[in-house]
Coordinates of C-alpha atoms and ligand atoms in Angstrom, one line a residue:
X1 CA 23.6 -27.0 -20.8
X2 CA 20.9 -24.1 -20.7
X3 CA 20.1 -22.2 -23.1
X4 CA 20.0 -18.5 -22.3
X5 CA 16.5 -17.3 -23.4
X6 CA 16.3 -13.6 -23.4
X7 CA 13.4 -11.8 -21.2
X8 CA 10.9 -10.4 -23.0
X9 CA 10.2 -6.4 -23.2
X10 CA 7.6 -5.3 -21.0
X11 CA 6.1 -1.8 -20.8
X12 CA 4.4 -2.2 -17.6
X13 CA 7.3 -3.8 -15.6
X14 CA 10.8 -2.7 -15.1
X15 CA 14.3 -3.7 -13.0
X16 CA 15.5 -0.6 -11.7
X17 CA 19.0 -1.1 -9.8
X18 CA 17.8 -4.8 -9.5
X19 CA 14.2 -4.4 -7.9
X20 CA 11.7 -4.5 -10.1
X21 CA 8.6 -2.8 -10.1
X22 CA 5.1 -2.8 -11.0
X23 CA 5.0 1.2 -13.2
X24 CA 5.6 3.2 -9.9
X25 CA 5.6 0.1 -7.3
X26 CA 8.4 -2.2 -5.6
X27 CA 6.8 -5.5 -7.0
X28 CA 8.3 -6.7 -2.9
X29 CA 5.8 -3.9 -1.4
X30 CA 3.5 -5.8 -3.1
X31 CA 4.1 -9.4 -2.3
X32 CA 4.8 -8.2 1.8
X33 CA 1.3 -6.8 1.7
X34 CA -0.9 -8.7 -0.4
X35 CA 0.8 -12.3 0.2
X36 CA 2.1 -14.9 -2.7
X37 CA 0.8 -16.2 -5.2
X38 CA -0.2 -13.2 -6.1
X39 CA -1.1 -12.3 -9.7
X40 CA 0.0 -8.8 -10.8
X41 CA -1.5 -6.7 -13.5
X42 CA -0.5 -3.0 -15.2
X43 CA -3.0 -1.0 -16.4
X44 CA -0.4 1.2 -18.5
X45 CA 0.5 -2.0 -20.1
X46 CA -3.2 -3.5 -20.9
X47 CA -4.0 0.5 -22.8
X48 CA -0.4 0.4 -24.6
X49 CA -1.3 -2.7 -26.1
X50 CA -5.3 -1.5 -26.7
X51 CA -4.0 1.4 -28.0
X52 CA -1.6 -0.2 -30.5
X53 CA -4.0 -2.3 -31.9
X54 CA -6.8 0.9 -32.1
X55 CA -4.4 2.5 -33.4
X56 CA -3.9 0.4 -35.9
X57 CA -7.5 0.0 -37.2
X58 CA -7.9 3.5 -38.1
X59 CA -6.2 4.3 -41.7
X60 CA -4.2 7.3 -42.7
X61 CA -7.3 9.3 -43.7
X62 CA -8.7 8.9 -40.1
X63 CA -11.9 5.9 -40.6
X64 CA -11.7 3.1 -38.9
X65 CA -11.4 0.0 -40.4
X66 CA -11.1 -2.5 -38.0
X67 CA -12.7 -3.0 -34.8
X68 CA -11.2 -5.1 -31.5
X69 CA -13.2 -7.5 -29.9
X70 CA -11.1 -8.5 -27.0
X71 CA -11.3 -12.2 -26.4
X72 CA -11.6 -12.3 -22.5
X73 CA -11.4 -15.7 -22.2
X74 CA -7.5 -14.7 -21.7
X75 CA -8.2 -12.9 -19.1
X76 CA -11.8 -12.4 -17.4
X77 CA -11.5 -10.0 -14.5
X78 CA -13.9 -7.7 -14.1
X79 CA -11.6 -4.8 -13.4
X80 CA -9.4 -5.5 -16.7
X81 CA -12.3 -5.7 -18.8
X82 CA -13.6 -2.7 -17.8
X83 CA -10.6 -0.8 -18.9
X84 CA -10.6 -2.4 -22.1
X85 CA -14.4 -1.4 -22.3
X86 CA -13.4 2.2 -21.1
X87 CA -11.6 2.3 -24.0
X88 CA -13.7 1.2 -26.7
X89 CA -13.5 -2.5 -27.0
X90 CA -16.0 -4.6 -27.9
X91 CA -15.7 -8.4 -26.2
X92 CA -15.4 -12.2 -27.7
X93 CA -17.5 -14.6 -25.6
X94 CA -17.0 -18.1 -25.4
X95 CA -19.7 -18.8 -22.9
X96 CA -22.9 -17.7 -20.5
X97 CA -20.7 -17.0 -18.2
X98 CA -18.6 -14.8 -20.1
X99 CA -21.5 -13.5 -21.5
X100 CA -22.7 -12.6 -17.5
X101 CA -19.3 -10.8 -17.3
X102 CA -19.5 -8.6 -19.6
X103 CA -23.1 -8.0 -19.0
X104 CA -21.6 -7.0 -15.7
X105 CA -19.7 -4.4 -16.4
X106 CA -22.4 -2.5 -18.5
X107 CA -20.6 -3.8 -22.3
X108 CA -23.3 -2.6 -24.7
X109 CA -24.5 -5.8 -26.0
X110 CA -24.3 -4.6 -29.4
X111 CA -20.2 -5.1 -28.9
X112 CA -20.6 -8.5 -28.3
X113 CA -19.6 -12.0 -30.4
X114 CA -20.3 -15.2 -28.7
X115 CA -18.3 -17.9 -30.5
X116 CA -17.6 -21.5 -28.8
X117 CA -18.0 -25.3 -30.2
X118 CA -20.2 -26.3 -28.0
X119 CA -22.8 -23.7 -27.1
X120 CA -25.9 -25.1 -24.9
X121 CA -29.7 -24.1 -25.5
X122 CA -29.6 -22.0 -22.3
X123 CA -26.2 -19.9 -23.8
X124 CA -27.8 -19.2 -26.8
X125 CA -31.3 -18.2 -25.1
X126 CA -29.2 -16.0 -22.7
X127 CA -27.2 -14.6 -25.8
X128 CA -30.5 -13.7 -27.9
X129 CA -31.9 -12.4 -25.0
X130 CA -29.4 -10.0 -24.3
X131 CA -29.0 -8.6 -28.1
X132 CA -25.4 -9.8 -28.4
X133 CA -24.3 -8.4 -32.2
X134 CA -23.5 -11.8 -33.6
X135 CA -23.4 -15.7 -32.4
X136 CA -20.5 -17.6 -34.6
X137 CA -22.0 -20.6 -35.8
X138 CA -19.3 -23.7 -35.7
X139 CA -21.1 -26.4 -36.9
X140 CA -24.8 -27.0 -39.1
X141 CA -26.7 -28.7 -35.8
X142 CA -25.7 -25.6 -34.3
X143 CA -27.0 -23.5 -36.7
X144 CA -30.6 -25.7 -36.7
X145 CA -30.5 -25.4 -32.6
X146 CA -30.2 -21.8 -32.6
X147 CA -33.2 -21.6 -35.2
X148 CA -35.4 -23.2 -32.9
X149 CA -34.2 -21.1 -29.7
X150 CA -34.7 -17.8 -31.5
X151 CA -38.3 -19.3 -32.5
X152 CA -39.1 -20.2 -29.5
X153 CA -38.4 -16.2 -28.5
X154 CA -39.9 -15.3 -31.3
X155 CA -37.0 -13.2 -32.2
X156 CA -34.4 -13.1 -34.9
X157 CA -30.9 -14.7 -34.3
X158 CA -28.0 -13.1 -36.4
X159 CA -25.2 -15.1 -37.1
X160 CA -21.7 -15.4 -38.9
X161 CA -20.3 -19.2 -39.9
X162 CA -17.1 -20.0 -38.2
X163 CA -14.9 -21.5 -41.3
X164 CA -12.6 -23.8 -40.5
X165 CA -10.0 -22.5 -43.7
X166 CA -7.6 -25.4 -43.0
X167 CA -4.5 -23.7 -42.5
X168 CA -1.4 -24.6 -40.5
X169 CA -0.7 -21.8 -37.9
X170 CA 2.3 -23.4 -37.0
X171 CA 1.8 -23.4 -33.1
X172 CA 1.6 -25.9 -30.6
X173 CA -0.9 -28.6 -31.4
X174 CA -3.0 -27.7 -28.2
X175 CA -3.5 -24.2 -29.8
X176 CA -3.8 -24.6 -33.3
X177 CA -7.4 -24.5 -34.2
X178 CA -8.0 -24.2 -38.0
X179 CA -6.8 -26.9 -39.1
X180 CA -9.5 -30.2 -40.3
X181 CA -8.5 -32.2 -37.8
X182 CA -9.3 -29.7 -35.3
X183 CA -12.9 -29.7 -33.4
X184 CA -12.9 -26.2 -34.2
X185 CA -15.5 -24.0 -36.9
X186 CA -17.6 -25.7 -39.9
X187 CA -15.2 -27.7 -42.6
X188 CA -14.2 -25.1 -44.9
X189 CA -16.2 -27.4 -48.3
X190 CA -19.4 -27.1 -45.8
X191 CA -19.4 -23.3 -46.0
X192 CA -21.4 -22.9 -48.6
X193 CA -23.6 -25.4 -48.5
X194 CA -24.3 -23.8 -44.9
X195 CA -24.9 -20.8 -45.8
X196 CA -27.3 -21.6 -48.2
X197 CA -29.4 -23.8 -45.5
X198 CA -28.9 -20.6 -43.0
X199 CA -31.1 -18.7 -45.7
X200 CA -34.0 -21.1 -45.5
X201 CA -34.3 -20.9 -41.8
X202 CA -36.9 -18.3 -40.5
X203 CA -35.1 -17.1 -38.1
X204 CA -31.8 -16.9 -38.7
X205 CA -30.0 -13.4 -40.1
X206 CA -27.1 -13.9 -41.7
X207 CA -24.3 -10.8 -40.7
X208 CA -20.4 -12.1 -41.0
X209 CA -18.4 -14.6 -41.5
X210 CA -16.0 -15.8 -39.4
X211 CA -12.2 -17.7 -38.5
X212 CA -10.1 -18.0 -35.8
X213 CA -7.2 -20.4 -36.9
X214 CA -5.1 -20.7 -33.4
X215 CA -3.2 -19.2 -31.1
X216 CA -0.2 -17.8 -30.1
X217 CA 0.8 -17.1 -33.9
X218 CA 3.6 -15.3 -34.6
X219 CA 4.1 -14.6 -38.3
X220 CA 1.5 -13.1 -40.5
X221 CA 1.1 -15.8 -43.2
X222 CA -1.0 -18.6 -41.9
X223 CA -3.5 -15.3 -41.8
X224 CA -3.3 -13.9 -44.8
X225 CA -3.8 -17.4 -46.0
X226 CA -7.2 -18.2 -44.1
X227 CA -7.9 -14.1 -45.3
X228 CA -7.5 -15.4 -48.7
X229 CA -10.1 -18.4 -48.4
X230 CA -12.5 -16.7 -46.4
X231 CA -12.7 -14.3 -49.1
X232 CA -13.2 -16.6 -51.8
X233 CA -16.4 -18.0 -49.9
X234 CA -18.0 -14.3 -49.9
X235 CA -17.1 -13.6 -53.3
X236 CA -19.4 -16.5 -54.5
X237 CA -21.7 -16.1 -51.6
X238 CA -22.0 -12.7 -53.2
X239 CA -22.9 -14.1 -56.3
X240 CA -25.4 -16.5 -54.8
X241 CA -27.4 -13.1 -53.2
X242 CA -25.9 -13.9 -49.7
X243 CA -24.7 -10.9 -48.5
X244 CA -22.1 -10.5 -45.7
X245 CA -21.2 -7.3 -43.8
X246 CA -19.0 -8.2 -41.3
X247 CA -15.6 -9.9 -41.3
X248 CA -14.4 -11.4 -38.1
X249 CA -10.4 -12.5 -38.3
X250 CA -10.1 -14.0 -35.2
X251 CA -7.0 -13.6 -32.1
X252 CA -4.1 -15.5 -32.0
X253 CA -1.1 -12.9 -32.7
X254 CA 1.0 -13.9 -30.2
X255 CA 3.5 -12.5 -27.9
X256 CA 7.2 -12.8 -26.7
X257 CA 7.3 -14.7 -24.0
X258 CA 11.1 -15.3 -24.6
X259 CA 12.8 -14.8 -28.1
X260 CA 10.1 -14.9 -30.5
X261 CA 9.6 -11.7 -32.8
X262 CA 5.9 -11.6 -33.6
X263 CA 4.6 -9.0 -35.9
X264 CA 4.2 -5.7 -35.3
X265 CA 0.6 -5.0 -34.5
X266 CA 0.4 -1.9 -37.0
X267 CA 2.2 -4.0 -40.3
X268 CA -0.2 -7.0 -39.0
X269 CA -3.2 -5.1 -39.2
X270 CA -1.9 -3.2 -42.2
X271 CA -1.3 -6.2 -44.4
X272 CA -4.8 -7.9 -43.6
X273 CA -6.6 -4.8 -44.6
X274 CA -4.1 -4.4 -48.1
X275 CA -5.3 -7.7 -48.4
X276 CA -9.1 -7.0 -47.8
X277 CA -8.4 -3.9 -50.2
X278 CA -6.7 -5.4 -52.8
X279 CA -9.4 -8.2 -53.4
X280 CA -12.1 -5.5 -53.7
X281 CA -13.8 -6.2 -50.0
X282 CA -13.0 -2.7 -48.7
X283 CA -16.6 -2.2 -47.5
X284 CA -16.8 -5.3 -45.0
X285 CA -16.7 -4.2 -41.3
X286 CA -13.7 -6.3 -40.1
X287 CA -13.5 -7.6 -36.4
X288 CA -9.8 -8.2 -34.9
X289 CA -10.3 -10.5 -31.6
X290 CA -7.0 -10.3 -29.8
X291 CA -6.6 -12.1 -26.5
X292 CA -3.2 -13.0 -25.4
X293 CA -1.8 -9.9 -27.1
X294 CA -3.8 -7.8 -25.2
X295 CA -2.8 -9.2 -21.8
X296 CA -0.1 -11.4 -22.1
X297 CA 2.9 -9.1 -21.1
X298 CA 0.4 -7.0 -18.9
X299 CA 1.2 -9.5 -16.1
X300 CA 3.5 -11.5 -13.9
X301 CA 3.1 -13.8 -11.1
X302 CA 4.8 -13.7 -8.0
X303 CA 5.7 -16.7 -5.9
X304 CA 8.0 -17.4 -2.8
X305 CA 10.8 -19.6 -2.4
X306 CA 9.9 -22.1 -0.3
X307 CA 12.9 -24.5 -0.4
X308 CA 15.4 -25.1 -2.5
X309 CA 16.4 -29.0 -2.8
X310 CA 19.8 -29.6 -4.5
X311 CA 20.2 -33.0 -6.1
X312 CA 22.3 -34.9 -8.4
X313 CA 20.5 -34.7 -11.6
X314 CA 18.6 -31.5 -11.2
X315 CA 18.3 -29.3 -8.3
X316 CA 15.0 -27.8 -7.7
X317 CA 13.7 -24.3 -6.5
X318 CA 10.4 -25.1 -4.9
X319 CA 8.2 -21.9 -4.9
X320 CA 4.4 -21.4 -3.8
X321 CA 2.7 -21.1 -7.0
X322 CA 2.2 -24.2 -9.2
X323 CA 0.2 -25.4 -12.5
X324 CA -2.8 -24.1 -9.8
X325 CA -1.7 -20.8 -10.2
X326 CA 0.2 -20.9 -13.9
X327 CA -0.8 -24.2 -16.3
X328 CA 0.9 -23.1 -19.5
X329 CA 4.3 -25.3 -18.8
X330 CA 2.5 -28.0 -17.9
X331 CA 0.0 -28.0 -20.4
X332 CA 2.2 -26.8 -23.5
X333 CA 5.7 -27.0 -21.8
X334 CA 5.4 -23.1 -22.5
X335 CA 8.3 -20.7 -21.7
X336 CA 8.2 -18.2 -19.2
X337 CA 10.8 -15.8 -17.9
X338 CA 11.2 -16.3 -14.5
X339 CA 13.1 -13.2 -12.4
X340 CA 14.1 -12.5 -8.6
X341 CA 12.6 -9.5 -8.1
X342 CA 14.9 -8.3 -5.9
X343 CA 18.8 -9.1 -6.6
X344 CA 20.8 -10.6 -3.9
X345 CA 24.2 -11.9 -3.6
X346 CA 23.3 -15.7 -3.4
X347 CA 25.2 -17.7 -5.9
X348 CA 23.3 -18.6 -9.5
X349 CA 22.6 -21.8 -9.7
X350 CA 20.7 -23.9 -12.1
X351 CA 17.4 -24.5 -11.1
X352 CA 13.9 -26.4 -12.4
X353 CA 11.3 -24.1 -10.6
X354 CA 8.5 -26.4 -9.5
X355 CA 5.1 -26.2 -7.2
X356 CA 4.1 -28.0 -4.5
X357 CA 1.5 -29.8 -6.3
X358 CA 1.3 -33.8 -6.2
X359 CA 2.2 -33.6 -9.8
X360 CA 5.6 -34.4 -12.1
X361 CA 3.9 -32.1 -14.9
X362 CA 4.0 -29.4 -12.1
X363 CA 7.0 -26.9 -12.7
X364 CA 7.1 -23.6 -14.2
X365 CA 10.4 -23.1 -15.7
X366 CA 13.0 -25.2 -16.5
X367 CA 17.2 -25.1 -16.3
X368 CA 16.7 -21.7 -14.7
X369 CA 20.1 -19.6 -13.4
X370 CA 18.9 -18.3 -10.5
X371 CA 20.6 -16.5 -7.5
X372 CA 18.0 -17.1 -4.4
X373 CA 17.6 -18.0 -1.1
X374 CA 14.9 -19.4 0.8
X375 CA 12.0 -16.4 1.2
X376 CA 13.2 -14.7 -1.9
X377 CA 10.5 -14.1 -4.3
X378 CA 9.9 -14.5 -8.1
X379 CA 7.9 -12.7 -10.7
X380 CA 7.2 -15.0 -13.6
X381 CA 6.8 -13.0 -15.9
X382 CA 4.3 -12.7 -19.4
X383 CA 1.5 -14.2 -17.2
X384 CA -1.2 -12.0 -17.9
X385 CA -2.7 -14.1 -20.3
X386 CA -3.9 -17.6 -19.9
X387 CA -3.1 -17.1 -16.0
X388 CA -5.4 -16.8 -13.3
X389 CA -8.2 -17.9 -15.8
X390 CA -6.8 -21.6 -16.1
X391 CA -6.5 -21.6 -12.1
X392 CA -8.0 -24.7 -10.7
X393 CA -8.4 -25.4 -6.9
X394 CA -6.7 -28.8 -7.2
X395 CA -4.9 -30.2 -3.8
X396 CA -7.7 -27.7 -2.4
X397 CA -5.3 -24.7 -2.8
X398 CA -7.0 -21.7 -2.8
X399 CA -7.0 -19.4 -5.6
X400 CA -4.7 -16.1 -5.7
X401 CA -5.7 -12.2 -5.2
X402 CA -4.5 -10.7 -8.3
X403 CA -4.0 -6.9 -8.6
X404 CA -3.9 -3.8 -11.0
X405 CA -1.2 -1.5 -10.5
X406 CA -2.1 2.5 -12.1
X407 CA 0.6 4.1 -11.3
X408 CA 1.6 4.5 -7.7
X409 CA -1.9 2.7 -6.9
X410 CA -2.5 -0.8 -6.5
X411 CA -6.3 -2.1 -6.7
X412 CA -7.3 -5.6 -5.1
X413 CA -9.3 -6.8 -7.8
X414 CA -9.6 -10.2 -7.0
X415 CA -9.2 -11.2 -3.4
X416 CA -7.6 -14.2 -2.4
X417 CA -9.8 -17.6 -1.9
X418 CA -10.5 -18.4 1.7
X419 CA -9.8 -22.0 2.5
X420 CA -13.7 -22.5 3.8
X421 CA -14.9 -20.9 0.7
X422 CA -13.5 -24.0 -0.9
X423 CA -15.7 -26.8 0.7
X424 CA -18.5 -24.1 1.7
X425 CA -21.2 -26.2 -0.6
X426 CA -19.9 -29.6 -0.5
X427 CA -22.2 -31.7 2.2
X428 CA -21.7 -34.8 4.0
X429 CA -24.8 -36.6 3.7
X430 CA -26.7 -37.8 6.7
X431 CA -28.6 -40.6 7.6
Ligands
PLP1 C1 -9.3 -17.8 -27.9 C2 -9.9 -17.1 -29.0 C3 -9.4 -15.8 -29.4 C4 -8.2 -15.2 -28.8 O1 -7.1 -15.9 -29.0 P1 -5.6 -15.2 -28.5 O2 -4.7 -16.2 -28.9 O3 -5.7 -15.1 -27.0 O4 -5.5 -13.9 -29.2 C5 -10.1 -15.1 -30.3 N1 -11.2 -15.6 -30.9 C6 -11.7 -16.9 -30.6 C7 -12.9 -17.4 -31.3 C8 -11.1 -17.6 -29.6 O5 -11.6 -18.8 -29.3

């Protein structure tokens, strides 16, 4: 049996008289003249989504409580991260070469947190060097390397601790990060104690605080909850003389990818600030990192039909893109709505929609009703997030183009891999 998962509501995507569309384009215009895979991106979507959450930061008398960082490690390209700067975001970095992006595009440094487990002397030289507003400590040796890089500089390094609050975000394992069994921020008993060593160091500034306690979250609770034992660390680092200005809450709200209700973005934000409020913090800056829910629905990936293989215990639609293209099902066994973009009068069938990759773990949807032929296409949709950054050139496939869609105008912003770009710097040693 399948179960009938609704599709999720997208602003930037819409079926009209079954052909969908990209805002003012025939998704099939697209695919017939850029190719498949082909990654597919709405710019009306990515500001609706900004704009919610800006929205949301700015109370009823007009100040602004709440600032986004957008976490582009969901989704990197230049062209979308420009629009999110264009319209006032600041960025979370999880490494150099994030960093390099958003240098890139012309981010003020000052917008800029740089957070990751695992940060190497050259990130956080590259970091300090550019002025970056804040580097989230996750763990004490950190904290000691980054003394001795800013010394070495001679300048001054200011930081927030990453607490790990141990709280159950009740998400898939491979997303869940605040948890103590996870790699993820300094053990929520070693705060203190940190802090106070962070105070000794001559270099180090102390700014925020930090947590980031998974992803894909989709009720408020597990936040308020970390809210509530950050909190309690700055109310006695308070009475200690440490003094914190910023509060960074971390991403994670997530999306509908299929029937999952996550909060509204304006009651989210609303009861994190009540919450700030109420506890008598109302003068900390607080940082909102939002990934996923600023891109996720923003995009779909299209793929052809290359066969379709009936069999006796499953029949299989075998399409061009793969866990290359999309890893999410493999990786978490995620859900994604999958949609002809173009409705024909083949029979629906029951499908598993799988790539061509050497791989069992590689299909993207499972027990799928789908009318198609061979040649028809697909838009899998929700794809904007956690996409094309997760692509991989395994089986030497080349990566996609992707594209951003304004209106009536599509914008390459990406082009696709060229098969000799990917052995152009391997050498075959000779004798
Ligand atoms: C991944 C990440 C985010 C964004 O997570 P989403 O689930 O995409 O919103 C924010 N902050 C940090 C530190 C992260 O690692």
């Amino acid at each position: 049996m399948t179960k009938v998962i609704p599709l999720p509501h997208l602003s930037g995507f819409t079926e009209r008289n079954g052909v969908w569309y990209a805002e003012e384009i025939p998704l099939t215009n697209l695919a017939k003249e850029f190719g498949t895979p082909l990654y597919v991106y709405s710019k009306k979507a990515l500001k609706e989504a900004y704009e919610a959450y800006d929205r949301a930061c700015i109370d009823a008398k007009g100040k602004r409580r709440a600032r986004v960082h957008y976490a582009m490690k969901a989704n990197s390209n230049l062209a979308v991260i420009d629009c999110f700067k264009n319209l006032g975001a600041g960025f979370d970095l999880v490494s150099g070469g994030e960093l390099a992006r958003a240098l890139a595009i012309g981010a003020e440094p000052s917008s800029l947190v740089f957070a990751g487990v695992g940060k190497s002397a050259a990130e956080i030289t590259q970091a300090l060097k550019a002025g970056v507003k804040c580097i989230n400590v996750e763990s004490i040796a950190e904290l000691h390397k980054i003394n001795r890089v800013a010394k070495g500089l001679n300048c001054r390094a200011p930081i927030s601790l990453r607490v790990n609050p141990d709280v159950d975000a009740q998400t898939h394992p491979y997303i869940s990060t605040g948890l103590k069994g996870n790699k993820f921020g300094i053990a929520y008993y070693e705060v203190l104690k940190t802090y106070r060593e962070a105070v000794q160091l001559s270099q180090i500034d102390i700014v925020g605080i930090d947590c980031h306690i998974g992803s894909q979250i989709t009720t408020t609770e597990p936040y308020l909850d970390a809210l509530d034992k950050v909190l309690d660390l700055v109310e006695q680092l308070k009475k200690e003389g440490i003094i914190i200005h910023h509060l960074d809450l971390g991403g994670g709200l997530g999306i509908a990818y299929g029937a999952e209700t996550p909060p509204d973005i304006t009651e989210f934000t609303n009861a994190l600030l009540d919450r700030i409020d109420e506890r008598g913090f109302a003068h900390l800056d607080v940082i909102l990192e939002p990934g996923r829910s600023l891109v996720g629905n923003a995009g779909v990936l299209l793929t052809q039909v290359e066969y379709l293989k009936p069999g006796t215990e499953k029949n299989f639609c075998i399409v061009d893109a793969a866990m290359t293209e999309l890893l999410r099902p493999a990786l978490y066994e995620a859900h994604h709505g999958i949609v002809p973009i173009e409705k024909k009068s083949a029979k629906s069938v029951i499908y598993d929609v799988v790539g061509p990759v050497c791989e069992s773990g590689d299909w993207l949807g499972r027990d799928r009703a789908l009318a198609v032929e061979e040649g028809d296409v697909l838009a899998i949709l929700s794809a904007g997030a956690y996409g094309f950054v997760m692509a991989s050139n395994y089986n030497t496939r080349p990566m996609p183009a992707e594209i951003l869609v304004d209106g009536k105008n599509a914008y390459v912003v990406r082009e696709r891999q060229k098969l000799v770009d990917l052995f152009a710097h391997e050498k075959v040693p000779t004798k």
